[in-house]
């Protein structure tokens, strides 16, 4: 898929106020600092699209971007954000939950994971929760350029093994990405293209 246009639409904290066009929507989420803004900018070939939404005060909102005027990319707040109070955390977790369970246009989520890190309970719990709600998602391993070539696949295999040794029958599908080199970006866009076709066939 070629990106012809990518534009910020709105930020809000309530699923009820999200845009109401019946366009397929893809949510990007992960722990803060995982590389989400960088990946969104790399995917959309835009240097500062996601930065628009990470202005102070906007980081904890549901941010909609419209791509090619025919699908939405949604930048969700980074979970596990250290600098917010417990009550703020609870509040934004509840609207993230509401977003995932109520947003009809949501077609697939992309859960970002730093490829250098060991599996973190917060990510595993969040993915288990998505699965329990039957929400389709991909794992996106970020910052692959920070590891040596052979080490990336080893790390990811170990990550997946932790999942399948646990409660997962099989590991979720994944992409390996680097925002610095652009690795994995075309593959994600091709998948979104395919999902867009599926969405349109079904609606
Ligand atoms: P966010 O908090 O998840 O939006 O993370 P950012 O996109 O702001 O990235 C956090 C830090 O990681 C920044 O210093 C980025 O420059 C760096 N970073 C993000 N993605 C990559 C990547 O693919 N490769 C490398 N080497 N650094 C990255």
Tab-separated table of N, CA, C and O in Angstrom, residues 54 62 71 86 115 122 140 170 192 203:
chain	number	residue	atom	x	y	z
A	54	UNK	N	1.369	13.413	20.832
A	54	UNK	CA	2.049	13.216	22.114
A	54	UNK	C	2.443	14.540	22.767
A	54	UNK	O	3.311	14.576	23.616
A	62	UNK	N	-7.291	8.745	23.092
A	62	UNK	CA	-7.447	7.910	21.898
A	62	UNK	C	-7.255	8.846	20.707
A	62	UNK	O	-8.017	9.800	20.538
A	71	UNK	N	-8.878	4.595	5.832
A	71	UNK	CA	-8.824	3.775	7.044
A	71	UNK	C	-8.247	4.604	8.193
A	71	UNK	O	-7.550	5.589	7.964
A	86	UNK	N	-2.080	6.439	40.329
A	86	UNK	CA	-2.830	5.179	40.235
A	86	UNK	C	-4.236	5.402	39.715
A	86	UNK	O	-4.742	4.631	38.904
A	115	UNK	N	11.769	-5.640	21.105
A	115	UNK	CA	12.333	-6.973	20.824
A	115	UNK	C	13.510	-7.320	21.728
A	115	UNK	O	13.890	-8.476	21.826
A	122	UNK	N	2.819	-7.251	32.073
A	122	UNK	CA	1.783	-6.310	31.627
A	122	UNK	C	1.399	-6.556	30.156
A	122	UNK	O	0.229	-6.490	29.778
A	140	UNK	N	3.935	-6.796	17.449
A	140	UNK	CA	4.909	-6.085	16.609
A	140	UNK	C	6.172	-5.899	17.443
A	140	UNK	O	6.166	-5.150	18.427
A	170	UNK	N	-1.191	-21.429	20.578
A	170	UNK	CA	-0.134	-21.033	19.645
A	170	UNK	C	0.148	-19.555	19.851
A	170	UNK	O	-0.700	-18.832	20.392
A	192	UNK	N	-2.483	-4.587	6.339
A	192	UNK	CA	-3.621	-3.676	6.532
A	192	UNK	C	-4.426	-3.574	5.227
A	192	UNK	O	-5.655	-3.570	5.243
A	203	UNK	N	-18.755	-5.570	4.970
A	203	UNK	CA	-19.653	-4.467	5.385
A	203	UNK	C	-20.412	-3.882	4.205
A	203	UNK	O	-19.915	-3.819	3.125
